[in-house]
PDB file of C-alpha atoms in Angstrom:
ATOM      1  CA  MET A 124     184.418  93.603 212.866  1.00  0.00           C
ATOM      2  CA  GLU A 125     185.316  97.083 211.730  1.00  0.00           C
ATOM      3  CA  TYR A 126     183.918 100.270 213.277  1.00  0.00           C
ATOM      4  CA  LEU A 127     183.461 103.143 210.826  1.00  0.00           C
ATOM      5  CA  PRO A 128     181.841 106.227 212.392  1.00  0.00           C
ATOM      6  CA  LEU A 129     178.617 106.957 210.533  1.00  0.00           C
ATOM      7  CA  ASP A 130     179.564 110.609 210.108  1.00  0.00           C
ATOM      8  CA  LYS A 131     182.579 109.483 208.052  1.00  0.00           C
ATOM      9  CA  ILE A 132     180.280 107.976 205.390  1.00  0.00           C
ATOM     10  CA  PRO A 133     180.014 110.538 202.549  1.00  0.00           C
ATOM     11  CA  HIS A 134     176.855 112.687 202.885  1.00  0.00           C
ATOM     12  CA  PHE A 135     175.529 110.638 205.829  1.00  0.00           C
ATOM     13  CA  SER A 136     175.619 113.653 208.166  1.00  0.00           C
ATOM     14  CA  GLU A 137     173.652 115.782 205.704  1.00  0.00           C
ATOM     15  CA  CYS A 138     170.974 113.118 205.147  1.00  0.00           C
ATOM     16  CA  GLU A 139     170.566 111.638 208.630  1.00  0.00           C
ATOM     17  CA  PRO A 140     168.647 114.615 210.148  1.00  0.00           C
ATOM     18  CA  LEU A 141     166.109 114.502 207.297  1.00  0.00           C
ATOM     19  CA  VAL A 142     165.467 110.786 207.776  1.00  0.00           C
ATOM     20  CA  ARG A 143     165.348 111.147 211.585  1.00  0.00           C
ATOM     21  CA  GLY A 144     162.874 114.018 211.247  1.00  0.00           C
ATOM     22  CA  MET A 145     160.570 111.697 209.331  1.00  0.00           C
ATOM     23  CA  GLY A 146     160.651 109.203 212.218  1.00  0.00           C
ATOM     24  CA  TYR A 147     163.199 106.729 210.825  1.00  0.00           C
ATOM     25  CA  VAL A 148     166.860 105.847 211.247  1.00  0.00           C
ATOM     26  CA  LEU A 149     169.397 106.074 208.433  1.00  0.00           C
ATOM     27  CA  VAL A 150     171.437 102.885 208.760  1.00  0.00           C
ATOM     28  CA  ASP A 151     173.666 102.959 205.692  1.00  0.00           C
ATOM     29  CA  LEU A 152     174.333 105.166 202.679  1.00  0.00           C
ATOM     30  CA  LYS A 153     176.475 104.234 199.701  1.00  0.00           C
ATOM     31  CA  ILE A 154     177.108 106.553 196.764  1.00  0.00           C
ATOM     32  CA  ILE A 155     178.662 104.860 193.755  1.00  0.00           C
ATOM     33  CA  PRO A 156     179.536 107.013 190.722  1.00  0.00           C
ATOM     34  CA  GLN A 157     179.178 105.111 187.455  1.00  0.00           C
ATOM     35  CA  LYS A 158     179.711 106.179 183.837  1.00  0.00           C
ATOM     36  CA  THR A 159     176.468 108.058 183.232  1.00  0.00           C
ATOM     37  CA  VAL A 160     174.662 107.880 186.558  1.00  0.00           C
ATOM     38  CA  VAL A 161     175.331 108.013 190.293  1.00  0.00           C
ATOM     39  CA  ARG A 162     173.983 104.930 192.039  1.00  0.00           C
ATOM     40  CA  ILE A 163     172.734 105.485 195.596  1.00  0.00           C
ATOM     41  CA  ASN A 164     171.954 102.682 198.043  1.00  0.00           C
ATOM     42  CA  ALA A 165     170.305 103.709 201.311  1.00  0.00           C
ATOM     43  CA  VAL A 166     169.062 101.585 204.194  1.00  0.00           C
ATOM     44  CA  ILE A 167     166.548 102.905 206.728  1.00  0.00           C
ATOM     45  CA  ALA A 168     164.895 101.385 209.790  1.00  0.00           C
ATOM     46  CA  CYS A 169     162.120 102.276 212.208  1.00  0.00           C
ATOM     47  CA  LYS A 170     163.147 103.950 215.468  1.00  0.00           C
ATOM     48  CA  ASP A 171     161.005 101.425 217.343  1.00  0.00           C
ATOM     49  CA  ALA A 172     162.639  97.969 217.292  1.00  0.00           C
ATOM     50  CA  GLY A 173     159.249  96.268 217.180  1.00  0.00           C
ATOM     51  CA  ALA A 174     157.798  98.288 214.288  1.00  0.00           C
ATOM     52  CA  SER A 175     157.799  97.113 210.703  1.00  0.00           C
ATOM     53  CA  LEU A 176     158.793  99.097 207.657  1.00  0.00           C
ATOM     54  CA  GLY A 177     156.812  98.703 204.450  1.00  0.00           C
ATOM     55  CA  VAL A 178     156.863  99.894 200.874  1.00  0.00           C
ATOM     56  CA  ASP A 179     154.808 103.013 201.680  1.00  0.00           C
ATOM     57  CA  GLU A 180     157.249 104.164 204.358  1.00  0.00           C
ATOM     58  CA  CYS A 181     160.262 103.490 202.128  1.00  0.00           C
ATOM     59  CA  SER A 182     158.611 105.397 199.270  1.00  0.00           C
ATOM     60  CA  LYS A 183     157.935 108.390 201.511  1.00  0.00           C
ATOM     61  CA  VAL A 184     161.570 108.578 202.621  1.00  0.00           C
ATOM     62  CA  HIS A 185     162.785 107.966 199.046  1.00  0.00           C
ATOM     63  CA  ARG A 186     160.763 110.965 197.779  1.00  0.00           C
ATOM     64  CA  ALA A 187     162.275 113.222 200.451  1.00  0.00           C
ATOM     65  CA  LEU A 188     165.845 111.903 200.406  1.00  0.00           C
ATOM     66  CA  LEU A 189     166.473 111.745 196.656  1.00  0.00           C
ATOM     67  CA  PRO A 190     166.203 115.528 196.021  1.00  0.00           C
ATOM     68  CA  ARG A 191     168.533 116.174 198.994  1.00  0.00           C
ATOM     69  CA  LEU A 192     171.145 113.829 197.584  1.00  0.00           C
ATOM     70  CA  GLN A 193     170.771 115.206 194.058  1.00  0.00           C
ATOM     71  CA  ALA A 194     171.434 118.698 195.413  1.00  0.00           C
ATOM     72  CA  LEU A 195     174.433 117.503 197.430  1.00  0.00           C
ATOM     73  CA  LEU A 196     175.847 115.583 194.459  1.00  0.00           C
ATOM     74  CA  GLU A 197     174.946 118.406 192.047  1.00  0.00           C
ATOM     75  CA  THR A 198     173.357 116.022 189.547  1.00  0.00           C
ATOM     76  CA  ASP A 199     169.950 114.615 188.745  1.00  0.00           C
ATOM     77  CA  GLN A 200     171.519 111.691 186.902  1.00  0.00           C
ATOM     78  CA  THR A 201     170.907 109.341 189.805  1.00  0.00           C
ATOM     79  CA  TYR A 202     169.428 105.947 190.531  1.00  0.00           C
ATOM     80  CA  MET A 203     168.453 105.385 194.165  1.00  0.00           C
ATOM     81  CA  GLU A 204     167.493 102.164 195.870  1.00  0.00           C
ATOM     82  CA  LEU A 205     166.117 102.537 199.394  1.00  0.00           C
ATOM     83  CA  THR A 206     165.469  99.449 201.515  1.00  0.00           C
ATOM     84  CA  SER A 207     164.822  98.346 205.070  1.00  0.00           C
ATOM     85  CA  PRO A 208     167.450  96.274 206.888  1.00  0.00           C
ATOM     86  CA  GLY A 209     165.300  93.150 206.733  1.00  0.00           C
ATOM     87  CA  THR A 210     165.174  90.468 209.386  1.00  0.00           C
ATOM     88  CA  ASP A 211     168.199  88.574 208.062  1.00  0.00           C
ATOM     89  CA  ARG A 212     170.542  91.564 207.661  1.00  0.00           C
ATOM     90  CA  ASN A 213     174.198  91.086 208.405  1.00  0.00           C
ATOM     91  CA  ILE A 214     175.515  93.991 210.429  1.00  0.00           C
ATOM     92  CA  LYS A 215     178.302  95.308 208.235  1.00  0.00           C
ATOM     93  CA  ASN A 216     179.606  98.213 210.310  1.00  0.00           C
ATOM     94  CA  ALA A 217     179.995  97.981 214.088  1.00  0.00           C
ATOM     95  CA  ALA A 218     178.609 101.542 214.342  1.00  0.00           C
ATOM     96  CA  GLU A 219     175.193 100.067 213.429  1.00  0.00           C
ATOM     97  CA  PHE A 220     174.866  98.378 216.843  1.00  0.00           C
ATOM     98  CA  ALA A 221     174.057 101.723 218.476  1.00  0.00           C
ATOM     99  CA  LEU A 222     171.225 102.263 215.963  1.00  0.00           C
ATOM    100  CA  PHE A 223     169.540  98.998 216.898  1.00  0.00           C
ATOM    101  CA  GLU A 224     169.522  99.186 220.683  1.00  0.00           C
ATOM    102  CA  GLY A 225     166.819  96.865 222.008  1.00  0.00           C
ATOM    103  CA  ARG A 226     166.989  94.466 219.037  1.00  0.00           C
ATOM    104  CA  GLU A 227     167.971  90.825 219.305  1.00  0.00           C
ATOM    105  CA  VAL A 228     171.194  89.967 217.474  1.00  0.00           C
ATOM    106  CA  ARG A 229     173.600  87.093 217.086  1.00  0.00           C
ATOM    107  CA  VAL A 230     177.344  87.683 217.118  1.00  0.00           C
ATOM    108  CA  TRP A 231     179.993  85.172 216.081  1.00  0.00           C
ATOM    109  CA  ASP A 232     182.491  85.362 218.939  1.00  0.00           C
ATOM    110  CA  LYS A 233     185.998  84.525 217.689  1.00  0.00           C
ATOM    111  CA  ASN A 234     187.025  83.490 221.235  1.00  0.00           C
ATOM    112  CA  VAL A 235     184.490  80.649 221.450  1.00  0.00           C
ATOM    113  CA  SER A 236     183.942  80.034 217.710  1.00  0.00           C
ATOM    114  CA  ASP A 237     180.183  80.092 218.107  1.00  0.00           C
ATOM    115  CA  TRP A 238     177.120  82.307 217.808  1.00  0.00           C
ATOM    116  CA  ILE A 239     176.001  84.163 220.916  1.00  0.00           C
ATOM    117  CA  SER A 240     172.529  85.717 220.944  1.00  0.00           C
ATOM    118  CA  GLY A 241     171.384  88.653 223.007  1.00  0.00           C
ATOM    119  CA  LYS A 242     169.577  91.973 223.114  1.00  0.00           C
ATOM    120  CA  ILE A 243     171.633  95.087 222.363  1.00  0.00           C
ATOM    121  CA  LEU A 244     171.876  97.175 225.540  1.00  0.00           C
ATOM    122  CA  GLY A 245     174.287  99.752 224.159  1.00  0.00           C
ATOM    123  CA  ALA A 246     177.331 100.283 221.985  1.00  0.00           C
ATOM    124  CA  ASP A 247     180.255 102.664 221.625  1.00  0.00           C
ATOM    125  CA  GLU A 248     183.348 102.953 219.396  1.00  0.00           C
ATOM    126  CA  THR A 249     185.019  99.838 220.830  1.00  0.00           C
ATOM    127  CA  SER A 250     182.364  97.358 221.974  1.00  0.00           C
ATOM    128  CA  VAL A 251     178.733  96.329 222.135  1.00  0.00           C
ATOM    129  CA  ALA A 252     176.906  95.321 225.332  1.00  0.00           C
ATOM    130  CA  LEU A 253     174.403  92.489 224.989  1.00  0.00           C
ATOM    131  CA  GLU A 254     171.992  91.002 227.478  1.00  0.00           C
ATOM    132  CA  VAL A 255     172.789  87.286 227.293  1.00  0.00           C
ATOM    133  CA  GLU A 256     170.729  84.945 229.460  1.00  0.00           C
ATOM    134  CA  GLY A 257     169.879  87.784 231.867  1.00  0.00           C
ATOM    135  CA  GLN A 258     173.485  88.963 232.186  1.00  0.00           C
ATOM    136  CA  GLU A 259     175.222  91.909 230.520  1.00  0.00           C
ATOM    137  CA  ARG A 260     178.203  90.881 228.387  1.00  0.00           C
ATOM    138  CA  LYS A 261     180.490  93.185 226.444  1.00  0.00           C
ATOM    139  CA  PHE A 262     182.021  92.156 223.155  1.00  0.00           C
ATOM    140  CA  ARG A 263     184.921  94.105 221.693  1.00  0.00           C
ATOM    141  CA  TYR A 264     184.505  94.566 217.954  1.00  0.00           C
ATOM    142  CA  GLU A 265     187.780  92.834 217.168  1.00  0.00           C
ATOM    143  CA  GLU A 266     186.354  89.713 218.894  1.00  0.00           C
ATOM    144  CA  ILE A 267     183.312  89.651 216.567  1.00  0.00           C
ATOM    145  CA  ALA A 268     183.721  87.918 213.209  1.00  0.00           C
ATOM    146  CA  LYS A 269     180.168  88.709 212.059  1.00  0.00           C
ATOM    147  CA  ALA A 270     176.778  89.710 213.405  1.00  0.00           C
ATOM    148  CA  LYS A 271     173.163  89.516 212.272  1.00  0.00           C
ATOM    149  CA  PHE A 272     169.655  90.048 213.525  1.00  0.00           C
ATOM    150  CA  CYS A 273     167.948  87.091 215.176  1.00  0.00           C
ATOM    151  CA  ASP A 274     165.073  85.659 213.186  1.00  0.00           C
TER     152      ASP A 274
END
């Protein structure tokens, strides 16, 4: 699994404080220029692992985040889709582990060729620590083929 620091994602650093100030976590931000419009895909989550995120919360963040991005991109020719991670989200960037501390995840460990489930205890640039069957286990990102939230 690849680790890409979140601050290396274009405009993530400028948008993250706004989303955090509203009580949410910016998980992912993709800006895709197309012929006549700039397509923006953003993913947000609740700070509290047990809280749910609905349409009203997504709409509130969308209304605040879109003008910020339009100013940063210097265009109002945008289309923005803002979603929650969902319960079946694949973790695409190893940097996301730190955002979801306390959540239950499954990682496909290349060393044992099987899924291992556990609660995220912490993460850094090289590995994630999971509580697995009452024990802390560290998984280096290069040992993880894929990861997803537990249902």
